[in-house]
PDB file of C-alpha atoms in Angstrom:
ATOM      1  CA  UNK N   1     -15.028  -6.212   9.286  1.00 91.00           C
ATOM      2  CA  UNK N   2     -15.974  -2.827   7.817  1.00 92.00           C
ATOM      3  CA  UNK N   3     -12.811  -2.211   5.781  1.00 95.00           C
ATOM      4  CA  UNK N   4     -11.028  -5.588   5.470  1.00 96.00           C
ATOM      5  CA  UNK N   5      -8.665  -4.469   2.712  1.00 96.00           C
ATOM      6  CA  UNK N   6      -7.547  -1.483   4.751  1.00 97.00           C
ATOM      7  CA  UNK N   7      -7.063  -3.707   7.795  1.00 98.00           C
ATOM      8  CA  UNK N   8      -4.787  -6.047   5.820  1.00 97.00           C
ATOM      9  CA  UNK N   9      -2.923  -3.054   4.377  1.00 97.00           C
ATOM     10  CA  UNK N  10      -2.363  -1.727   7.910  1.00 98.00           C
ATOM     11  CA  UNK N  11      -0.910  -5.061   9.043  1.00 98.00           C
ATOM     12  CA  UNK N  12       1.551  -5.004   6.143  1.00 97.00           C
ATOM     13  CA  UNK N  13       2.501  -1.388   6.850  1.00 98.00           C
ATOM     14  CA  UNK N  14       3.094  -2.396  10.473  1.00 98.00           C
ATOM     15  CA  UNK N  15       5.493  -5.156   9.406  1.00 98.00           C
ATOM     16  CA  UNK N  16       7.410  -2.821   7.112  1.00 98.00           C
ATOM     17  CA  UNK N  17       7.665   0.038   9.608  1.00 98.00           C
ATOM     18  CA  UNK N  18       8.497  -2.176  12.592  1.00 98.00           C
ATOM     19  CA  UNK N  19      11.370  -3.910  10.812  1.00 98.00           C
ATOM     20  CA  UNK N  20      12.720  -0.612   9.487  1.00 98.00           C
ATOM     21  CA  UNK N  21      12.594   0.896  12.993  1.00 98.00           C
ATOM     22  CA  UNK N  22      14.875  -1.874  14.211  1.00 98.00           C
ATOM     23  CA  UNK N  23      17.322  -0.999  11.422  1.00 97.00           C
ATOM     24  CA  UNK N  24      17.549   2.728  12.224  1.00 98.00           C
ATOM     25  CA  UNK N  25      17.131   2.856  15.984  1.00 97.00           C
ATOM     26  CA  UNK N  26      13.468   3.868  16.054  1.00 97.00           C
ATOM     27  CA  UNK N  27      10.733   2.429  18.257  1.00 98.00           C
ATOM     28  CA  UNK N  28       9.360  -0.804  16.731  1.00 98.00           C
ATOM     29  CA  UNK N  29       6.423  -0.881  19.151  1.00 98.00           C
ATOM     30  CA  UNK N  30       5.432   2.694  18.359  1.00 98.00           C
ATOM     31  CA  UNK N  31       5.666   1.987  14.614  1.00 98.00           C
ATOM     32  CA  UNK N  32       3.505  -1.133  14.846  1.00 98.00           C
ATOM     33  CA  UNK N  33       0.872   0.536  17.023  1.00 98.00           C
ATOM     34  CA  UNK N  34       0.637   3.700  14.930  1.00 98.00           C
ATOM     35  CA  UNK N  35       0.518   1.662  11.720  1.00 98.00           C
ATOM     36  CA  UNK N  36      -2.519  -0.268  12.938  1.00 98.00           C
ATOM     37  CA  UNK N  37      -4.380   3.008  13.532  1.00 98.00           C
ATOM     38  CA  UNK N  38      -3.079   5.224  10.723  1.00 98.00           C
ATOM     39  CA  UNK N  39      -5.952   4.546   8.289  1.00 98.00           C
ATOM     40  CA  UNK N  40      -8.941   4.267  10.662  1.00 98.00           C
ATOM     41  CA  UNK N  41     -10.545   7.223   8.864  1.00 98.00           C
ATOM     42  CA  UNK N  42     -11.216   4.973   5.866  1.00 98.00           C
ATOM     43  CA  UNK N  43     -13.919   3.248   7.907  1.00 97.00           C
ATOM     44  CA  UNK N  44     -16.242   6.204   7.192  1.00 97.00           C
ATOM     45  CA  UNK N  45     -16.411   5.514   3.431  1.00 96.00           C
ATOM     46  CA  UNK N  46     -14.417   2.292   2.882  1.00 97.00           C
ATOM     47  CA  UNK N  47     -15.894   1.629  -0.551  1.00 95.00           C
ATOM     48  CA  UNK N  48     -13.995   4.596  -2.015  1.00 96.00           C
ATOM     49  CA  UNK N  49     -10.610   2.965  -1.387  1.00 96.00           C
ATOM     50  CA  UNK N  50      -9.345   0.411  -3.881  1.00 93.00           C
ATOM     51  CA  UNK N  51      -8.252  -2.168  -1.313  1.00 95.00           C
ATOM     52  CA  UNK N  52     -11.872  -2.495  -0.130  1.00 95.00           C
ATOM     53  CA  UNK N  53     -13.473  -2.665  -3.567  1.00 92.00           C
ATOM     54  CA  UNK N  54     -14.626  -5.946  -5.056  1.00 84.00           C
ATOM     55  CA  UNK N  55     -15.796  -6.622  -8.572  1.00 76.00           C
ATOM     56  CA  UNK N  56     -16.424  -3.743 -10.948  1.00 77.00           C
ATOM     57  CA  UNK N  57     -18.202  -1.437  -8.509  1.00 83.00           C
ATOM     58  CA  UNK N  58     -16.079   1.698  -8.212  1.00 91.00           C
ATOM     59  CA  UNK N  59     -18.018   4.709  -6.869  1.00 94.00           C
ATOM     60  CA  UNK N  60     -15.376   7.088  -8.233  1.00 95.00           C
ATOM     61  CA  UNK N  61     -16.776   6.630 -11.742  1.00 91.00           C
ATOM     62  CA  UNK N  62     -19.793   8.659 -10.570  1.00 91.00           C
ATOM     63  CA  UNK N  63     -17.651  11.513  -9.209  1.00 94.00           C
ATOM     64  CA  UNK N  64     -15.534  14.194 -10.822  1.00 95.00           C
ATOM     65  CA  UNK N  65     -11.785  14.127 -10.016  1.00 96.00           C
ATOM     66  CA  UNK N  66     -11.898  16.990  -7.508  1.00 96.00           C
ATOM     67  CA  UNK N  67     -14.707  15.346  -5.506  1.00 97.00           C
ATOM     68  CA  UNK N  68     -12.916  11.988  -5.577  1.00 97.00           C
ATOM     69  CA  UNK N  69      -9.721  13.634  -4.323  1.00 97.00           C
ATOM     70  CA  UNK N  70     -11.664  15.350  -1.536  1.00 97.00           C
ATOM     71  CA  UNK N  71     -13.136  12.015  -0.415  1.00 97.00           C
ATOM     72  CA  UNK N  72      -9.731  10.321  -0.495  1.00 97.00           C
ATOM     73  CA  UNK N  73      -8.094  13.155   1.461  1.00 98.00           C
ATOM     74  CA  UNK N  74     -10.887  13.240   4.035  1.00 98.00           C
ATOM     75  CA  UNK N  75      -9.833   9.917   5.573  1.00 98.00           C
ATOM     76  CA  UNK N  76      -7.044  11.779   7.381  1.00 98.00           C
ATOM     77  CA  UNK N  77      -9.428  14.282   8.977  1.00 98.00           C
ATOM     78  CA  UNK N  78     -11.942  11.537   9.765  1.00 98.00           C
ATOM     79  CA  UNK N  79      -9.196   9.429  11.341  1.00 98.00           C
ATOM     80  CA  UNK N  80      -8.058  12.280  13.580  1.00 98.00           C
ATOM     81  CA  UNK N  81     -11.635  12.845  14.739  1.00 98.00           C
ATOM     82  CA  UNK N  82     -12.175   9.138  15.469  1.00 98.00           C
ATOM     83  CA  UNK N  83      -8.875   8.948  17.352  1.00 98.00           C
ATOM     84  CA  UNK N  84      -9.783  11.937  19.513  1.00 98.00           C
ATOM     85  CA  UNK N  85     -13.215  10.535  20.293  1.00 98.00           C
ATOM     86  CA  UNK N  86     -11.547   7.271  21.357  1.00 98.00           C
ATOM     87  CA  UNK N  87      -9.009   9.252  23.437  1.00 98.00           C
ATOM     88  CA  UNK N  88      -6.039   7.712  21.651  1.00 98.00           C
ATOM     89  CA  UNK N  89      -2.579   9.075  22.576  1.00 97.00           C
ATOM     90  CA  UNK N  90      -1.579  12.303  20.856  1.00 98.00           C
ATOM     91  CA  UNK N  91       1.394  10.654  19.150  1.00 98.00           C
ATOM     92  CA  UNK N  92      -0.982   8.317  17.280  1.00 98.00           C
ATOM     93  CA  UNK N  93      -2.999  11.324  16.177  1.00 98.00           C
ATOM     94  CA  UNK N  94       0.217  12.971  14.945  1.00 98.00           C
ATOM     95  CA  UNK N  95       0.979   9.949  12.755  1.00 98.00           C
ATOM     96  CA  UNK N  96      -2.556   9.923  11.337  1.00 98.00           C
ATOM     97  CA  UNK N  97      -2.121  13.592  10.379  1.00 98.00           C
ATOM     98  CA  UNK N  98       1.351  13.106   8.907  1.00 98.00           C
ATOM     99  CA  UNK N  99       1.174   9.722   7.157  1.00 98.00           C
ATOM    100  CA  UNK N 100       0.511  11.328   3.739  1.00 98.00           C
ATOM    101  CA  UNK N 101       2.382  14.552   4.373  1.00 98.00           C
ATOM    102  CA  UNK N 102       1.426  17.057   1.682  1.00 98.00           C
ATOM    103  CA  UNK N 103       1.743  14.566  -1.163  1.00 98.00           C
ATOM    104  CA  UNK N 104      -0.301  14.740  -4.336  1.00 97.00           C
ATOM    105  CA  UNK N 105      -3.308  12.489  -4.956  1.00 97.00           C
ATOM    106  CA  UNK N 106      -1.748  11.749  -8.321  1.00 95.00           C
ATOM    107  CA  UNK N 107      -4.372   9.629 -10.046  1.00 95.00           C
ATOM    108  CA  UNK N 108      -7.172  12.157  -9.693  1.00 97.00           C
ATOM    109  CA  UNK N 109      -4.876  15.128 -10.332  1.00 96.00           C
ATOM    110  CA  UNK N 110      -3.754  13.645 -13.647  1.00 95.00           C
ATOM    111  CA  UNK N 111      -7.351  12.697 -14.430  1.00 94.00           C
ATOM    112  CA  UNK N 112      -8.384  16.328 -13.868  1.00 94.00           C
ATOM    113  CA  UNK N 113      -5.545  17.562 -16.111  1.00 92.00           C
ATOM    114  CA  UNK N 114      -6.542  15.078 -18.818  1.00 91.00           C
ATOM    115  CA  UNK N 115     -10.179  16.188 -18.733  1.00 88.00           C
ATOM    116  CA  UNK N 116      -9.159  19.843 -18.794  1.00 85.00           C
ATOM    117  CA  UNK N 117      -7.025  19.276 -21.869  1.00 84.00           C
ATOM    118  CA  UNK N 118      -9.898  17.507 -23.621  1.00 83.00           C
ATOM    119  CA  UNK N 119     -12.310  20.375 -22.996  1.00 75.00           C
ATOM    120  CA  UNK N 120     -13.262  22.010 -26.269  1.00 64.00           C
ATOM    121  CA  UNK N 121     -12.508  25.586 -25.270  1.00 61.00           C
ATOM    122  CA  UNK N 122      -9.937  28.103 -26.487  1.00 63.00           C
ATOM    123  CA  UNK N 123      -6.626  27.692 -24.658  1.00 57.00           C
ATOM    124  CA  UNK N 124      -6.994  30.915 -22.689  1.00 57.00           C
ATOM    125  CA  UNK N 125     -10.491  29.974 -21.498  1.00 56.00           C
ATOM    126  CA  UNK N 126      -9.680  26.506 -20.165  1.00 62.00           C
ATOM    127  CA  UNK N 127      -9.904  26.218 -16.415  1.00 74.00           C
ATOM    128  CA  UNK N 128      -6.482  25.662 -14.850  1.00 85.00           C
ATOM    129  CA  UNK N 129      -6.293  22.638 -12.539  1.00 92.00           C
ATOM    130  CA  UNK N 130      -5.305  23.822  -9.054  1.00 94.00           C
ATOM    131  CA  UNK N 131      -2.699  21.393  -7.743  1.00 95.00           C
ATOM    132  CA  UNK N 132      -3.407  22.364  -4.122  1.00 95.00           C
ATOM    133  CA  UNK N 133      -6.885  20.857  -4.456  1.00 96.00           C
ATOM    134  CA  UNK N 134      -5.226  17.482  -4.963  1.00 97.00           C
ATOM    135  CA  UNK N 135      -2.643  17.695  -2.182  1.00 98.00           C
ATOM    136  CA  UNK N 136      -3.079  16.380   1.356  1.00 98.00           C
ATOM    137  CA  UNK N 137      -3.209  19.060   4.028  1.00 97.00           C
ATOM    138  CA  UNK N 138      -0.280  17.653   6.010  1.00 96.00           C
ATOM    139  CA  UNK N 139       1.757  18.355   8.016  1.00 98.00           C
ATOM    140  CA  UNK N 140       4.735  16.485   6.617  1.00 98.00           C
ATOM    141  CA  UNK N 141       6.417  13.815   8.796  1.00 98.00           C
ATOM    142  CA  UNK N 142       8.142  15.406  11.783  1.00 97.00           C
ATOM    143  CA  UNK N 143       9.748  12.470  13.589  1.00 97.00           C
ATOM    144  CA  UNK N 144      11.447   9.214  12.654  1.00 97.00           C
ATOM    145  CA  UNK N 145       8.599   6.780  13.305  1.00 98.00           C
ATOM    146  CA  UNK N 146       6.138   8.999  11.449  1.00 98.00           C
ATOM    147  CA  UNK N 147       8.479   9.083   8.433  1.00 98.00           C
ATOM    148  CA  UNK N 148       8.821   5.286   8.497  1.00 98.00           C
ATOM    149  CA  UNK N 149       5.042   4.865   8.378  1.00 98.00           C
ATOM    150  CA  UNK N 150       4.789   7.587   5.712  1.00 98.00           C
ATOM    151  CA  UNK N 151       7.126   5.589   3.462  1.00 98.00           C
ATOM    152  CA  UNK N 152       5.783   2.152   4.436  1.00 98.00           C
ATOM    153  CA  UNK N 153       2.257   3.252   3.516  1.00 98.00           C
ATOM    154  CA  UNK N 154       3.291   4.220  -0.027  1.00 97.00           C
ATOM    155  CA  UNK N 155       5.590   1.231  -0.478  1.00 97.00           C
ATOM    156  CA  UNK N 156       2.985  -1.326   0.580  1.00 97.00           C
ATOM    157  CA  UNK N 157       0.383   0.115  -1.776  1.00 94.00           C
ATOM    158  CA  UNK N 158       2.845   0.266  -4.694  1.00 95.00           C
ATOM    159  CA  UNK N 159       4.080  -3.286  -4.102  1.00 95.00           C
ATOM    160  CA  UNK N 160       0.611  -4.605  -4.963  1.00 90.00           C
ATOM    161  CA  UNK N 161       1.028  -3.372  -8.549  1.00 90.00           C
ATOM    162  CA  UNK N 162       4.326  -5.159  -9.197  1.00 93.00           C
ATOM    163  CA  UNK N 163       3.883  -7.503 -12.142  1.00 91.00           C
ATOM    164  CA  UNK N 164       6.868  -9.577 -11.082  1.00 91.00           C
ATOM    165  CA  UNK N 165       8.382  -9.603  -7.601  1.00 92.00           C
ATOM    166  CA  UNK N 166      12.170  -9.750  -7.859  1.00 94.00           C
ATOM    167  CA  UNK N 167      14.985  -8.040  -5.983  1.00 95.00           C
ATOM    168  CA  UNK N 168      15.518  -5.748  -8.961  1.00 95.00           C
ATOM    169  CA  UNK N 169      11.856  -4.761  -9.397  1.00 96.00           C
ATOM    170  CA  UNK N 170      11.478  -4.080  -5.670  1.00 97.00           C
ATOM    171  CA  UNK N 171      14.643  -1.974  -5.539  1.00 97.00           C
ATOM    172  CA  UNK N 172      13.551   0.061  -8.575  1.00 97.00           C
ATOM    173  CA  UNK N 173      10.159   0.676  -6.977  1.00 97.00           C
ATOM    174  CA  UNK N 174      11.771   1.789  -3.710  1.00 98.00           C
ATOM    175  CA  UNK N 175      14.254   4.075  -5.491  1.00 98.00           C
ATOM    176  CA  UNK N 176      11.403   5.721  -7.402  1.00 97.00           C
ATOM    177  CA  UNK N 177       9.201   6.289  -4.333  1.00 98.00           C
ATOM    178  CA  UNK N 178      11.992   7.619  -2.122  1.00 98.00           C
ATOM    179  CA  UNK N 179      13.383   9.905  -4.846  1.00 97.00           C
ATOM    180  CA  UNK N 180       9.931  11.308  -5.567  1.00 97.00           C
ATOM    181  CA  UNK N 181       9.201  12.009  -1.882  1.00 97.00           C
ATOM    182  CA  UNK N 182      12.599  13.604  -1.303  1.00 96.00           C
ATOM    183  CA  UNK N 183      12.305  15.790  -4.415  1.00 97.00           C
ATOM    184  CA  UNK N 184       8.854  16.857  -3.221  1.00 97.00           C
ATOM    185  CA  UNK N 185      10.320  18.066   0.082  1.00 97.00           C
ATOM    186  CA  UNK N 186       8.349  15.631   2.209  1.00 97.00           C
ATOM    187  CA  UNK N 187      11.287  15.022   4.574  1.00 96.00           C
ATOM    188  CA  UNK N 188      12.217  18.664   5.046  1.00 96.00           C
ATOM    189  CA  UNK N 189      10.826  18.659   8.602  1.00 96.00           C
ATOM    190  CA  UNK N 190      12.230  15.275   9.645  1.00 95.00           C
ATOM    191  CA  UNK N 191      15.819  14.582  10.694  1.00 88.00           C
ATOM    192  CA  UNK N 192      16.459  11.423   8.693  1.00 94.00           C
ATOM    193  CA  UNK N 193      19.935  11.277   7.147  1.00 95.00           C
ATOM    194  CA  UNK N 194      20.943   9.576   3.910  1.00 94.00           C
ATOM    195  CA  UNK N 195      22.510   6.608   5.670  1.00 97.00           C
ATOM    196  CA  UNK N 196      19.260   5.960   7.550  1.00 97.00           C
ATOM    197  CA  UNK N 197      17.306   6.202   4.305  1.00 97.00           C
ATOM    198  CA  UNK N 198      19.611   3.592   2.777  1.00 98.00           C
ATOM    199  CA  UNK N 199      19.003   1.257   5.740  1.00 98.00           C
ATOM    200  CA  UNK N 200      15.246   1.827   5.533  1.00 98.00           C
ATOM    201  CA  UNK N 201      15.220   0.890   1.850  1.00 98.00           C
ATOM    202  CA  UNK N 202      17.236  -2.255   2.560  1.00 98.00           C
ATOM    203  CA  UNK N 203      14.831  -3.249   5.329  1.00 98.00           C
ATOM    204  CA  UNK N 204      11.772  -2.561   3.148  1.00 98.00           C
ATOM    205  CA  UNK N 205      13.230  -4.633   0.320  1.00 97.00           C
ATOM    206  CA  UNK N 206      13.823  -7.629   2.587  1.00 97.00           C
ATOM    207  CA  UNK N 207      10.359  -7.401   4.149  1.00 97.00           C
ATOM    208  CA  UNK N 208       8.569  -7.057   0.800  1.00 97.00           C
ATOM    209  CA  UNK N 209      10.408 -10.004  -0.725  1.00 95.00           C
ATOM    210  CA  UNK N 210       9.474 -12.101   2.314  1.00 93.00           C
ATOM    211  CA  UNK N 211       5.838 -10.969   2.195  1.00 90.00           C
ATOM    212  CA  UNK N 212       5.336 -11.423  -1.548  1.00 87.00           C
ATOM    213  CA  UNK N 213       7.539 -14.421  -2.336  1.00 71.00           C
ATOM    214  CA  UNK N 214       6.069 -17.082  -4.615  1.00 56.00           C
ATOM    215  CA  UNK N 215       5.098 -20.402  -3.083  1.00 55.00           C
ATOM    216  CA  UNK N 216       6.029 -23.824  -4.422  1.00 52.00           C
ATOM    217  CA  UNK N 217       3.325 -25.195  -6.696  1.00 57.00           C
ATOM    218  CA  UNK N 218       2.141 -28.472  -5.217  1.00 61.00           C
ATOM    219  CA  UNK N 219       1.340 -31.350  -7.598  1.00 66.00           C
ATOM    220  CA  UNK N 220      -2.285 -32.269  -8.273  1.00 65.00           C
ATOM    221  CA  UNK N 221      -2.636 -35.606  -6.461  1.00 62.00           C
ATOM    222  CA  UNK N 222      -5.794 -36.562  -8.390  1.00 64.00           C
ATOM    223  CA  UNK N 223      -3.955 -36.173 -11.698  1.00 61.00           C
ATOM    224  CA  UNK N 224      -0.973 -38.072 -10.321  1.00 59.00           C
ATOM    225  CA  UNK N 225      -3.232 -40.953  -9.311  1.00 63.00           C
ATOM    226  CA  UNK N 226      -4.932 -40.895 -12.722  1.00 64.00           C
ATOM    227  CA  UNK N 227      -1.547 -41.077 -14.457  1.00 65.00           C
ATOM    228  CA  UNK N 228      -0.398 -43.892 -12.181  1.00 62.00           C
ATOM    229  CA  UNK N 229      -3.579 -45.870 -12.890  1.00 55.00           C
ATOM    230  CA  UNK N 230      -2.452 -46.849 -16.368  1.00 49.00           C
ATOM    231  CA  UNK N 231      -1.066 -50.230 -15.203  1.00 47.00           C
ATOM    232  CA  UNK N 232      -3.371 -53.264 -15.103  1.00 47.00           C
ATOM    233  CA  UNK N 233      -5.159 -54.578 -12.037  1.00 46.00           C
ATOM    234  CA  UNK N 234      -2.818 -57.561 -11.674  1.00 45.00           C
ATOM    235  CA  UNK N 235       0.200 -55.306 -11.333  1.00 43.00           C
ATOM    236  CA  UNK N 236      -1.553 -53.286  -8.637  1.00 42.00           C
ATOM    237  CA  UNK N 237      -2.433 -56.383  -6.631  1.00 38.00           C
ATOM    238  CA  UNK N 238       1.104 -57.703  -6.979  1.00 41.00           C
ATOM    239  CA  UNK N 239       2.607 -54.408  -5.826  1.00 41.00           C
ATOM    240  CA  UNK N 240       0.291 -54.164  -2.839  1.00 43.00           C
ATOM    241  CA  UNK N 241       1.006 -57.783  -1.786  1.00 42.00           C
ATOM    242  CA  UNK N 242       4.720 -57.096  -1.681  1.00 45.00           C
ATOM    243  CA  UNK N 243       5.519 -59.746  -4.323  1.00 45.00           C
ATOM    244  CA  UNK N 244       6.757 -57.284  -6.917  1.00 44.00           C
ATOM    245  CA  UNK N 245      10.153 -58.356  -8.312  1.00 42.00           C
ATOM    246  CA  UNK N 246      13.027 -55.907  -7.801  1.00 40.00           C
ATOM    247  CA  UNK N 247      14.284 -54.128 -10.902  1.00 38.00           C
TER     248      UNK N 247
END
């Protein structure tokens, strides 16, 4: 009720992580449970997260990039505190801590770089943007189920921005996300091998295509009736009485 977009996101992450756990010998139940709790910290300031925003009201426009990044990052700390107050199992708290690893809050980092470059100061006097300000505190994923939720979280969010959902577009998105996370060293503390990563990507692709597939467009019955009403009243009466001659 307080963060409906985040709740829906968590359900989708749960589906992705649970299915992937089945593919690589992880615990599906642990993945589903941890996924449902991983973002509870967003309940503190839900309006700052895009999935909970409606209309044109975006509070980030009133904040500088570093403050926005701090608010976004704080949902991890807030989630850990809420979990401890509720006496949730320690393994759930571990996933809350690890589900972003030490990744970069890219949007606000690039926004800070852009604003710094636009500042009308001599090159040597421009304030350098500190990348660490825009990175989550971690730690990075340390066990299989945590890594699955780490990837599922990013994949679910990115899938919303796909202009066209096809096998090719989904695979390209997955390749980009996994390559970026691996290059950034986010799996350095987790014992996932390349074959397991391949199976995870295959599972994610299947789940996303099932979640986001297009539905059949049903005909407009009112328009159909209007089009069919072009015949005269006598023909209608004849058809309804069963006296219509066979063609």
